[in-house]
XYZ file of N, CA and C in Angstrom:
723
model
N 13.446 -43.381 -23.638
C 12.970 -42.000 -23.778
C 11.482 -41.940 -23.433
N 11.283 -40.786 -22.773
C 10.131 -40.671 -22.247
C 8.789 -40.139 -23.440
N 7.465 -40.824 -23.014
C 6.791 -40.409 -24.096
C 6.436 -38.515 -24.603
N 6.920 -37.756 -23.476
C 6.362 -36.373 -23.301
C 7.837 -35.934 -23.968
N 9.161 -36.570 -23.676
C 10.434 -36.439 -24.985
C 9.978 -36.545 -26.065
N 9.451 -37.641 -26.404
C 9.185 -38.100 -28.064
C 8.134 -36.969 -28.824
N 7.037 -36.902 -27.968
C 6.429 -35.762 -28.692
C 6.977 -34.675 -28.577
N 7.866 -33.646 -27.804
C 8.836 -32.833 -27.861
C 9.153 -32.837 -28.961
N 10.381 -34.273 -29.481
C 10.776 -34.119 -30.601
C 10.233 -34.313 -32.170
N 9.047 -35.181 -31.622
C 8.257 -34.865 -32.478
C 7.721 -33.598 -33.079
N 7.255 -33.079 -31.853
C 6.861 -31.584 -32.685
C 8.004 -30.514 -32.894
N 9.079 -30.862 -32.643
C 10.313 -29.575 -32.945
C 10.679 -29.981 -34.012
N 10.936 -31.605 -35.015
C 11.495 -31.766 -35.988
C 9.597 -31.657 -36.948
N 8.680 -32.340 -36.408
C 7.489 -32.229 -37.536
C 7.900 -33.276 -38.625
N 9.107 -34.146 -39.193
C 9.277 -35.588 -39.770
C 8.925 -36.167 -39.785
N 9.134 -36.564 -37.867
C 9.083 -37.986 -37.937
C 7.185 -38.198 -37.282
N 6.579 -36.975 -37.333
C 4.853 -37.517 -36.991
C 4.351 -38.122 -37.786
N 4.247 -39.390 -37.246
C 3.451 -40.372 -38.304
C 1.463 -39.950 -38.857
N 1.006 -40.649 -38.470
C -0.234 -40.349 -39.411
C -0.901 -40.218 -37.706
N -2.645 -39.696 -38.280
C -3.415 -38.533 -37.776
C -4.194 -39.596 -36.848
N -3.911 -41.040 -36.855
C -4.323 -42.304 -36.193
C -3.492 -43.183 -36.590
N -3.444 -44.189 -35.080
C -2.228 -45.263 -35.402
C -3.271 -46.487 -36.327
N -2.325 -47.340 -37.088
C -2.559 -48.380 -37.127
C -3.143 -49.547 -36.375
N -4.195 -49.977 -35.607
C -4.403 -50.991 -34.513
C -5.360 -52.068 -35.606
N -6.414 -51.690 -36.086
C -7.152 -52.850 -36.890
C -7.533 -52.816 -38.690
N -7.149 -53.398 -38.839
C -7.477 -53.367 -40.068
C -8.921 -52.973 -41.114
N -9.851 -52.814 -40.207
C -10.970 -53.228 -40.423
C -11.732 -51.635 -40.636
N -12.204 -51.191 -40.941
C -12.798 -50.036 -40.998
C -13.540 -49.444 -40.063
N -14.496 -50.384 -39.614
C -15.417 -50.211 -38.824
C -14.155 -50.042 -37.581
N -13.229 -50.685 -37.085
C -12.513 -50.416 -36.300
C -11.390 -48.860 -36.045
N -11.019 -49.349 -37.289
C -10.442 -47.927 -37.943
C -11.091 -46.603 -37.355
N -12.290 -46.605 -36.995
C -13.429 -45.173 -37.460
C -13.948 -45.202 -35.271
N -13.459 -46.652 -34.991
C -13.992 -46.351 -33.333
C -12.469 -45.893 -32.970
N -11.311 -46.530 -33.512
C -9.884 -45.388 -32.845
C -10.064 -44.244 -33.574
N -10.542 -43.838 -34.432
C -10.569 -41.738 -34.868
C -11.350 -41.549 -33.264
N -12.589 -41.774 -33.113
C -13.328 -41.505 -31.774
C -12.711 -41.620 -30.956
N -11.756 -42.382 -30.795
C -11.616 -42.570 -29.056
C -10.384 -41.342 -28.978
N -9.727 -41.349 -29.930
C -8.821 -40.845 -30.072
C -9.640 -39.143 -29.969
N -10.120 -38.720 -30.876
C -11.243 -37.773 -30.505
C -11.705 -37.217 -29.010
N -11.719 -37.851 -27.952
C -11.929 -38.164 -26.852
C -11.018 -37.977 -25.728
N -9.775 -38.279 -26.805
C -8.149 -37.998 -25.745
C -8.470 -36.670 -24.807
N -8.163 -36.873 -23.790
C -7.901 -35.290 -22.935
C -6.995 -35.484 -22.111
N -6.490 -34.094 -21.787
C -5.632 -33.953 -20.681
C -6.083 -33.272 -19.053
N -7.456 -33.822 -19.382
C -8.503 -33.747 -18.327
C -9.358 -34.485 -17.999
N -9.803 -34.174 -16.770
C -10.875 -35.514 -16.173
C -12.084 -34.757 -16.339
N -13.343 -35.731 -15.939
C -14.670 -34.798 -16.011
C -14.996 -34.006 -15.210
N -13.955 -33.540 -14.196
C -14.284 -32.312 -13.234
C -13.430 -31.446 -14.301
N -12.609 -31.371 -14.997
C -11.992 -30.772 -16.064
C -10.819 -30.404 -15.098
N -10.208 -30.678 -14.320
C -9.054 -30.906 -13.680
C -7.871 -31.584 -14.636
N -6.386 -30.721 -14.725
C -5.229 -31.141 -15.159
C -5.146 -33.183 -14.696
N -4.826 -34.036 -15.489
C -4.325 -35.492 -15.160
C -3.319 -35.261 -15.069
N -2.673 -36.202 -14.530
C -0.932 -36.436 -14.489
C -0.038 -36.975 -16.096
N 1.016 -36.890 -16.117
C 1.343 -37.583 -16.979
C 1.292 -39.291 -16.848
N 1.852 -39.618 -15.517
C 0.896 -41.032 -16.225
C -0.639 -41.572 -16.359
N -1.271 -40.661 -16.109
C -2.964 -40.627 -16.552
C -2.784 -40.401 -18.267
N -2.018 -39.831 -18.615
C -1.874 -39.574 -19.865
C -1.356 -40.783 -20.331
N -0.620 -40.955 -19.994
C -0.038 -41.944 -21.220
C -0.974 -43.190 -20.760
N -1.732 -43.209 -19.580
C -2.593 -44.765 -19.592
C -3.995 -44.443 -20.452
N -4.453 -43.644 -20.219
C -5.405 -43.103 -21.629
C -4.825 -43.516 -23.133
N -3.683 -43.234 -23.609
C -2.814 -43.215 -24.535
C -3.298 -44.486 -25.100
N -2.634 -45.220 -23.904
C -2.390 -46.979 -23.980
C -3.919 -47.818 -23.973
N -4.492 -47.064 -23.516
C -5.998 -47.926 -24.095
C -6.442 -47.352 -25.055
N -6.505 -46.152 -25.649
C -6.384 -45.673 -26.957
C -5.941 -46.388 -28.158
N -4.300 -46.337 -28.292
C -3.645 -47.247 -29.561
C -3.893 -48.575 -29.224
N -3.702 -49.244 -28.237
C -3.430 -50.728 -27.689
C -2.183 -50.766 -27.601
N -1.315 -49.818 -27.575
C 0.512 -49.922 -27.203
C 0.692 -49.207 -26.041
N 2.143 -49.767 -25.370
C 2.569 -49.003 -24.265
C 3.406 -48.191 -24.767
N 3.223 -46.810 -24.817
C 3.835 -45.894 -25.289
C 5.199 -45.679 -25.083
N 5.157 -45.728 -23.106
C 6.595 -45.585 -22.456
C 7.382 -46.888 -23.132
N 6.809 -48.097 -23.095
C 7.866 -48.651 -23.283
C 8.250 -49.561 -24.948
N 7.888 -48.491 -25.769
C 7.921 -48.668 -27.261
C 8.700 -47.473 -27.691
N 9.885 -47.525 -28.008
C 10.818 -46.232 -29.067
C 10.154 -45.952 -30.005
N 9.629 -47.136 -30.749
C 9.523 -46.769 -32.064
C 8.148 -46.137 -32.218
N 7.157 -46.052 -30.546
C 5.826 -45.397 -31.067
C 5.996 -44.315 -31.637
N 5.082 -44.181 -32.709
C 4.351 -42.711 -33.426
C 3.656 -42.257 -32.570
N 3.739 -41.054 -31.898
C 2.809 -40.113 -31.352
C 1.589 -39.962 -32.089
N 0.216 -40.180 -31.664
C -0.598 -39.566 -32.799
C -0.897 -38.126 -32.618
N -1.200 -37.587 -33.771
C -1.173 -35.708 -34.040
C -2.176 -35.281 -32.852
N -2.797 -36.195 -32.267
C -4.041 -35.619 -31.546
C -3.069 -35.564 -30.453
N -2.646 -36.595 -29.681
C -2.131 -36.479 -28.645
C -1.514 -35.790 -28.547
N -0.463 -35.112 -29.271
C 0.449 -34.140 -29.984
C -0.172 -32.562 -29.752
N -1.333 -32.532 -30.224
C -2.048 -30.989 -30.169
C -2.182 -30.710 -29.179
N -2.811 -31.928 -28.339
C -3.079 -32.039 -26.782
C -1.806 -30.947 -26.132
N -1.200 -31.919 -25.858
C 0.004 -31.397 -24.968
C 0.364 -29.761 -25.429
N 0.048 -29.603 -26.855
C 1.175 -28.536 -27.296
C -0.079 -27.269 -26.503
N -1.615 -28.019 -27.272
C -2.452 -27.048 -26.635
C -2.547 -26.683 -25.151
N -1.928 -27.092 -24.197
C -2.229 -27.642 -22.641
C -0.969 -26.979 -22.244
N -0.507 -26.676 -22.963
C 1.523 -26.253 -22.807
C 0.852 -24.506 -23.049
N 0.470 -24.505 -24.347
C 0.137 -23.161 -24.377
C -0.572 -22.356 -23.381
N -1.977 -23.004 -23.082
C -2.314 -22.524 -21.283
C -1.439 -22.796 -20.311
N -0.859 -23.226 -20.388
C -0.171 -22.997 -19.023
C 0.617 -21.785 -18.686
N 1.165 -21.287 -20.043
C 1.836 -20.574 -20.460
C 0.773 -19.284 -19.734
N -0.379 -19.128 -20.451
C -1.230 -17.791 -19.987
C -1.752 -18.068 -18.895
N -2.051 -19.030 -17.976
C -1.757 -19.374 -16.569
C -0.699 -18.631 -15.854
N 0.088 -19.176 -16.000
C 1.352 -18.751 -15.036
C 1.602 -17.385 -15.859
N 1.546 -16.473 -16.983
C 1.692 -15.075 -16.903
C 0.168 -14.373 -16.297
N -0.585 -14.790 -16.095
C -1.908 -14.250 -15.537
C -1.793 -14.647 -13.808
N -1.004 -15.428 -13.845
C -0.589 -15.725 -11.846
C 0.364 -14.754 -11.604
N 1.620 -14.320 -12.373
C 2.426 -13.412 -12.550
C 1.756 -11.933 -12.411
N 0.787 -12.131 -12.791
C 0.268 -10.329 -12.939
C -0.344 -10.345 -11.567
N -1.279 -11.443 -11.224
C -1.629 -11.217 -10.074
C -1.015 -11.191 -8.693
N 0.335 -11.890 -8.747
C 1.368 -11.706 -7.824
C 1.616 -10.617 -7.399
N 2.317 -9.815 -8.511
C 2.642 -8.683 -8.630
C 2.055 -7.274 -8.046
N 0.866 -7.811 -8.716
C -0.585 -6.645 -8.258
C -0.521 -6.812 -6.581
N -0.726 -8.021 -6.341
C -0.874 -8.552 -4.546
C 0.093 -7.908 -4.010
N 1.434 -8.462 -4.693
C 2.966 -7.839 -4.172
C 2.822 -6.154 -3.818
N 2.128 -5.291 -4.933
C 2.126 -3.891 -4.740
C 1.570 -3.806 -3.738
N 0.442 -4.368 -3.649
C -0.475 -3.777 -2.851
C -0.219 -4.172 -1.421
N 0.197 -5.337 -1.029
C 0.685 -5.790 0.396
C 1.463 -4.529 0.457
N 2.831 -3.950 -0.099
C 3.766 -2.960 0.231
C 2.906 -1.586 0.157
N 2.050 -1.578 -0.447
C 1.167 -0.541 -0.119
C 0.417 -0.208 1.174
N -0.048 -1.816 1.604
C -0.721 -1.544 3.013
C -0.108 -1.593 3.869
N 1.493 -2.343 4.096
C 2.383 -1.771 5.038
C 2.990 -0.608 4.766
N 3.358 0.048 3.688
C 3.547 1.685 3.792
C 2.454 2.264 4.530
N 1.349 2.195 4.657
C 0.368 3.351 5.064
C 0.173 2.534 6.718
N 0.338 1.129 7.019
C 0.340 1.093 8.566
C 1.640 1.489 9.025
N 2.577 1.682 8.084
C 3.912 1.871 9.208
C 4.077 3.536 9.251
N 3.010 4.452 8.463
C 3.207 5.716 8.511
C 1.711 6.187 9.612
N 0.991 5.336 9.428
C -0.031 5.396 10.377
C 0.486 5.188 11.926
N 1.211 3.944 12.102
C 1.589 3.967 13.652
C 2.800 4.701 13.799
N 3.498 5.537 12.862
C 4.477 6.460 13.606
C 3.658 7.808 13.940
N 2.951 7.978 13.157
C 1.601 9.125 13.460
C 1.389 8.672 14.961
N 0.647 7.758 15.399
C 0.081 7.344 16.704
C 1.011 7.896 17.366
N 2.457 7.236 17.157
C 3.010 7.549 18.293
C 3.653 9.178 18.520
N 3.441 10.035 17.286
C 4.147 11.454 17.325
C 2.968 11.507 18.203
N 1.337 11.827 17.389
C 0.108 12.946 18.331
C -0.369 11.982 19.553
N 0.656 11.017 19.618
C -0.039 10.506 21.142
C -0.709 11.481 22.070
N 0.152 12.225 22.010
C 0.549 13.141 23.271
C 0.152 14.656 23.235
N -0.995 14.544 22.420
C -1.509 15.422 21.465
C -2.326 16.154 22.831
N -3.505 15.138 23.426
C -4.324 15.699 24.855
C -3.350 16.175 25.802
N -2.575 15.523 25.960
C -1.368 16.141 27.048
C -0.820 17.399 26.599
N -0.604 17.671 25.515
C -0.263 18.779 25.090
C -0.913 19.736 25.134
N -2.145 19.677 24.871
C -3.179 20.949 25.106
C -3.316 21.587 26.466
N -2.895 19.958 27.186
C -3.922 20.252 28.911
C -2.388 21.344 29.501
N -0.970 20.965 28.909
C -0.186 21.587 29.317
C 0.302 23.526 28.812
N -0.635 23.557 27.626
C -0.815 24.966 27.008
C -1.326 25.884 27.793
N -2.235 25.320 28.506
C -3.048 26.505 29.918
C -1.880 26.710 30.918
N -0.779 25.777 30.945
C -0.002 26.034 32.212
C 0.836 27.314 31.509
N 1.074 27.092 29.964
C 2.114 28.120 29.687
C 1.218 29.561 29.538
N 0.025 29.386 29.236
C -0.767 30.845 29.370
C -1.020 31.625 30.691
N -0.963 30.836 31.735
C -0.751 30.940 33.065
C 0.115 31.612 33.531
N 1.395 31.257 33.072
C 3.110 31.385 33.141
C 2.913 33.109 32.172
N 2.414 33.104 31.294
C 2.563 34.300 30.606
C 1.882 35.145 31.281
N 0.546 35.160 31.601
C -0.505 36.270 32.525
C 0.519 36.494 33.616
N 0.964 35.828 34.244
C 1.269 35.878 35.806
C 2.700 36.966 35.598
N 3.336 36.397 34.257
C 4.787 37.530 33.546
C 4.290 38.922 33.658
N 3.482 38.957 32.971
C 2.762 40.280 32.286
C 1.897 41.036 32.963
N 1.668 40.301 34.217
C 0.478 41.082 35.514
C 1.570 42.262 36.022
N 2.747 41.760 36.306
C 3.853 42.649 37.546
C 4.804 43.874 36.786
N 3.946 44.867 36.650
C 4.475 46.219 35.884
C 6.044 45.956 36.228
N 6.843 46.850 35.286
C 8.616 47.061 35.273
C 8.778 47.527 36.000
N 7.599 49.192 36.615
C 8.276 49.913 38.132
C 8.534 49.167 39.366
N 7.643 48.399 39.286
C 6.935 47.404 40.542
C 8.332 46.470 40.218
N 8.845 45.989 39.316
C 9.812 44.886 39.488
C 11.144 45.648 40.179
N 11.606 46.648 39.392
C 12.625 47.453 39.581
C 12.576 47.513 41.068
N 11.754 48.069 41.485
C 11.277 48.988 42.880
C 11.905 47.447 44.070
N 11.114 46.299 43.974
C 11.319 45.076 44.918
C 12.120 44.044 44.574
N 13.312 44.092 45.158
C 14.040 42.805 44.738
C 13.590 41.281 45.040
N 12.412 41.427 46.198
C 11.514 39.939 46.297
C 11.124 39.770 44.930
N 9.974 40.589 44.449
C 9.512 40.312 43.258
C 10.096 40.467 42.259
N 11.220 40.850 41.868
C 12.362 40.825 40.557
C 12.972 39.227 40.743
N 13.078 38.377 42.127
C 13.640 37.425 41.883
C 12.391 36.013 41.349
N 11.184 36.649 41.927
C 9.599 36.049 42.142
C 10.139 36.136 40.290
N 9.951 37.252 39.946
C 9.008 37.075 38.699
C 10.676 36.552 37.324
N 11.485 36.802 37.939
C 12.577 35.811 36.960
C 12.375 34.566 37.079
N 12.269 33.808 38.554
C 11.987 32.825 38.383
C 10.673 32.059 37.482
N 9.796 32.920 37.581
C 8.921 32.277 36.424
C 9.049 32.492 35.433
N 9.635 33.682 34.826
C 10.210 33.805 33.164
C 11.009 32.669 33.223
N 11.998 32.184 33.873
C 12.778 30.872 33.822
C 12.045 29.940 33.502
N 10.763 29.482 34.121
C 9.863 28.559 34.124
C 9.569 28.294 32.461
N 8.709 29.862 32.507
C 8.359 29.629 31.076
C 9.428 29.177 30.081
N 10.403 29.274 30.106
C 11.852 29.590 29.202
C 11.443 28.294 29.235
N 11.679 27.228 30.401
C 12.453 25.849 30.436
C 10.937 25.325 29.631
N 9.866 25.053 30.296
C 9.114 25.181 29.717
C 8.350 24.792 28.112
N 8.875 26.252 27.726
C 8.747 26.563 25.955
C 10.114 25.433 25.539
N 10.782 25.254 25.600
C 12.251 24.481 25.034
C 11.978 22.867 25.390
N 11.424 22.929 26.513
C 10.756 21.405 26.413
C 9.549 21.107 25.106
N 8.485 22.433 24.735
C 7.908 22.134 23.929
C 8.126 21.750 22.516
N 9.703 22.524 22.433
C 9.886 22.940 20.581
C 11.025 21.571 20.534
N 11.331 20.415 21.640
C 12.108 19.586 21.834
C 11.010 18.641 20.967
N 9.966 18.419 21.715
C 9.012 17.441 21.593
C 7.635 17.882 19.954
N 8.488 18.877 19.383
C 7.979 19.447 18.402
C 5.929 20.075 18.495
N 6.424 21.121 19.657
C 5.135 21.370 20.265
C 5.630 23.525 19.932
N 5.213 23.371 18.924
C 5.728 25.279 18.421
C 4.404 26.270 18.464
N 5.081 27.955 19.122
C 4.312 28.231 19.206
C 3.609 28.820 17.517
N 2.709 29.473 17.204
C 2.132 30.250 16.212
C 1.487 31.728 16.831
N 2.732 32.405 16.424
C 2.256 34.386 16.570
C 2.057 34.349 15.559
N 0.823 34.962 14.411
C 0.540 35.422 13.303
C 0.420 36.930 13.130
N 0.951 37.521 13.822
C 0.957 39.074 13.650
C 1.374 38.931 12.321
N 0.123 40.016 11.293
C 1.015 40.377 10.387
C 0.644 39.605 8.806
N 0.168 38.523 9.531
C 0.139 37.519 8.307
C -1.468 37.507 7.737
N -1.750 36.880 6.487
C -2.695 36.801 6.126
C -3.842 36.047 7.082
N -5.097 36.357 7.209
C -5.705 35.453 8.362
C -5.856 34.392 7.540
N -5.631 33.224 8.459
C -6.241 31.823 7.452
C -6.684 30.794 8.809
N -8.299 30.638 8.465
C -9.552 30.167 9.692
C -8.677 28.637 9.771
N -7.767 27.875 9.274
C -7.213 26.692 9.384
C -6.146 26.859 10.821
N -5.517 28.107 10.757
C -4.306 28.264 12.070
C -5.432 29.200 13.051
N -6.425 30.532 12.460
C -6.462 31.258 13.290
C -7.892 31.268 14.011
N -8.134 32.071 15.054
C -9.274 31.914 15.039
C -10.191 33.618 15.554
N -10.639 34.159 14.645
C -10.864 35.198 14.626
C -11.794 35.739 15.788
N -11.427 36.710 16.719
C -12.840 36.869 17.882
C -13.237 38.770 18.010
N -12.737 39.074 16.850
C -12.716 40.829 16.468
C -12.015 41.175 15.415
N -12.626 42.642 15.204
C -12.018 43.401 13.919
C -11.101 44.491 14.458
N -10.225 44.969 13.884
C -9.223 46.040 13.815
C -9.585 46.833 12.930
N -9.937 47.967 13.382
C -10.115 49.247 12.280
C -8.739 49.543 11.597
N -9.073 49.463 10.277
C -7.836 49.660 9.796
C -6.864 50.803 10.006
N -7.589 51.898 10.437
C -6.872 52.974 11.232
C -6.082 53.169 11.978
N -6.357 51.901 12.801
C -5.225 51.168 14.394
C -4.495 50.646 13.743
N -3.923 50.292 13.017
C -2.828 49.258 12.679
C -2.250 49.757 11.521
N -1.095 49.145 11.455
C 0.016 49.081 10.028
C -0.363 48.067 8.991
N -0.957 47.364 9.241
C -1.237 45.589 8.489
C -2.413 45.787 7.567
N -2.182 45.133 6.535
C -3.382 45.110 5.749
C -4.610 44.736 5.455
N -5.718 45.118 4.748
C -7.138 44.566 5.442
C -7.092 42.836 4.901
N -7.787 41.669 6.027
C -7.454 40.619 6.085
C -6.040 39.939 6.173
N -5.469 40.756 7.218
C -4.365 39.679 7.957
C -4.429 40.334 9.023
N -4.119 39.862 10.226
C -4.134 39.490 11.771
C -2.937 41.022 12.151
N -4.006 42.155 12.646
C -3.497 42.688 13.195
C -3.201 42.821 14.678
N -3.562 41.948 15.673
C -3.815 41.809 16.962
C -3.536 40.237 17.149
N -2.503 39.618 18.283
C -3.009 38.526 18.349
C -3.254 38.609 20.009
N -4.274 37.907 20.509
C -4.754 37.852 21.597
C -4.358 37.095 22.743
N -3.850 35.266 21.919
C -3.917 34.246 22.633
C -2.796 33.332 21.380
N -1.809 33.126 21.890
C -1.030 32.450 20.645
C -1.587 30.966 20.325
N -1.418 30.473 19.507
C -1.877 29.672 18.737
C -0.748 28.076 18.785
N -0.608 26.788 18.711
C 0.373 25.809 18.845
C 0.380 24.912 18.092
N 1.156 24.483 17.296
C 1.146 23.136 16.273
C 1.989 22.112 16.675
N 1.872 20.738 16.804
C 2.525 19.704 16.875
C 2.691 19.273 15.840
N 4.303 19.494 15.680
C 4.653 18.564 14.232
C 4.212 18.987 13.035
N 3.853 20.326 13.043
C 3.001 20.934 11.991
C 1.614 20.870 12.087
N 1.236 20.015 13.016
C -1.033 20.069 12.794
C -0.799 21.232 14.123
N -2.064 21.741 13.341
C -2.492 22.661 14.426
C -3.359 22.058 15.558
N -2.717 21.908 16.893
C -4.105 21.634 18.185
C -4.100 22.883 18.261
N -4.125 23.949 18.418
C -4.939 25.011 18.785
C -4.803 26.788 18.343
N -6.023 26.812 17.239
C -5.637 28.392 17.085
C -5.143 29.374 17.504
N -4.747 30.283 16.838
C -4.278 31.364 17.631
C -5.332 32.548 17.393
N -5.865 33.380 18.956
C -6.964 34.167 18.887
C -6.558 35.346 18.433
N -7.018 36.135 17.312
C -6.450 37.207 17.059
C -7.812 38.049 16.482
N -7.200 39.450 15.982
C -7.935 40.496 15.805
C -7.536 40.806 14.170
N -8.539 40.594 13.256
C -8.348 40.500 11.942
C -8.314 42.144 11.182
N -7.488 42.478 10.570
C -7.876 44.150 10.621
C -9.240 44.071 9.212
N -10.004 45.520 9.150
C -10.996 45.655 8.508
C -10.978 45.536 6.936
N -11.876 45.635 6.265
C -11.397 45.353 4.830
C -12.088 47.438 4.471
């Protein structure tokens, strides 16, 4: 049986611990240098570094003058005994204080890959964020060019009734490519003004309009959000207060 067994059972039964120093000399003066040395026992070196167990038990063995491992009948002494039990107990608040810090690390690693893996799906939605803007002038383009060619004037020429469907087509295909790629427009007729979507460039006498004072009675220039962020206000005419 191993000596780190014996004190085990030593300290679970508490019987069979013999006395508080072994027996080695008879002599007093001897007697009083094993309390010291024994005094002295550690389960550390002078860098205060953990020993091994057989550092332990060879300390042990120049201690009593017995080989511990290979004596059954050694008495553990109480010191060596406290040792271990004390050295058992840190370890104990060691490894639950490595436990907390695991844990903490553990959160927090899953914390910093939650916010890079929501960060690079971001990248890749507003990649396309500049492209999107530079392609908003083509659809304001597409709208002026709608809205230039009066209804008589369309009616009247079947060149220009087929001219100007084909670019309402445009725009159509266009707009449906945008709301694919989550590129929507913003009309705020109507609504409360708010300087985050709109962007105010006149007042509406409240006289002109149905809408109430501070919300967007006029809009000028529609406004576009990707994915919900706004790239670009919508220009409107705020009615009066």
């Amino acid at each position: 049986m191993s000596l780190l067994s014996r004190i085990a059972r030593q300290g679970l039964g508490f019987g069979k611990l013999v006395k508080q120093t072994p027996r080695i000399n008879s002599s007093t003066a001897e007697a009083q240098h094993d309390v010291e040395a024994l005094e002295k026992l550690s389960l550390r070196d002078d860098k205060n570094k953990r020993i091994s167990s057989e550092q332990f038990l060879q300390r042990l063995k120049e201690v009593v003058g017995k080989d511990p491992a290979g004596d059954e009948d050694f008495a553990v002494p109480r010191k060596a005994l406290d040792l271990v039990v004390a050295e058992y107990d840190a370890l104990l608040t060691e490894v639950d204080d490595l436990k907390d810090k695991y844990k903490r690390a553990l959160a927090e690693t899953e914390n910093v890959r939650g916010r890079g893996q929501k960060q690079t799906e971001a990248a890749k939605i507003f990649a396309v964020q500049s492209f999107c803007k530079d392609l908003l002038e083509v659809a304001d383009v597409l709208d002026l060019a709608i809205n230039a060619v009066k209804p008589e004037v369309i009616a009247a020429n079947s060149d220009i009734k087929n001219l100007h469907d084909g670019v309402v087509m445009m725009k159509t295909v266009l707009h449906k490519t945008f709301e694919k790629h989550g590129l929507t427009q913003i009309s705020p007729e109507g609504e409360k003004f708010d300087p985050n979507l709109h962007e105010a460039v006149f007042q509406v006498p409240k006289g002109q309009t149905q809408h109430q004072p501070g919300h967007v009675g006029v809009v000028m220039k529609l406004g576009y959000s990707l994915h919900g962020r706004p790239i670009r206000p919508a220009q409107v005419g705020v009615v009066q207060g």
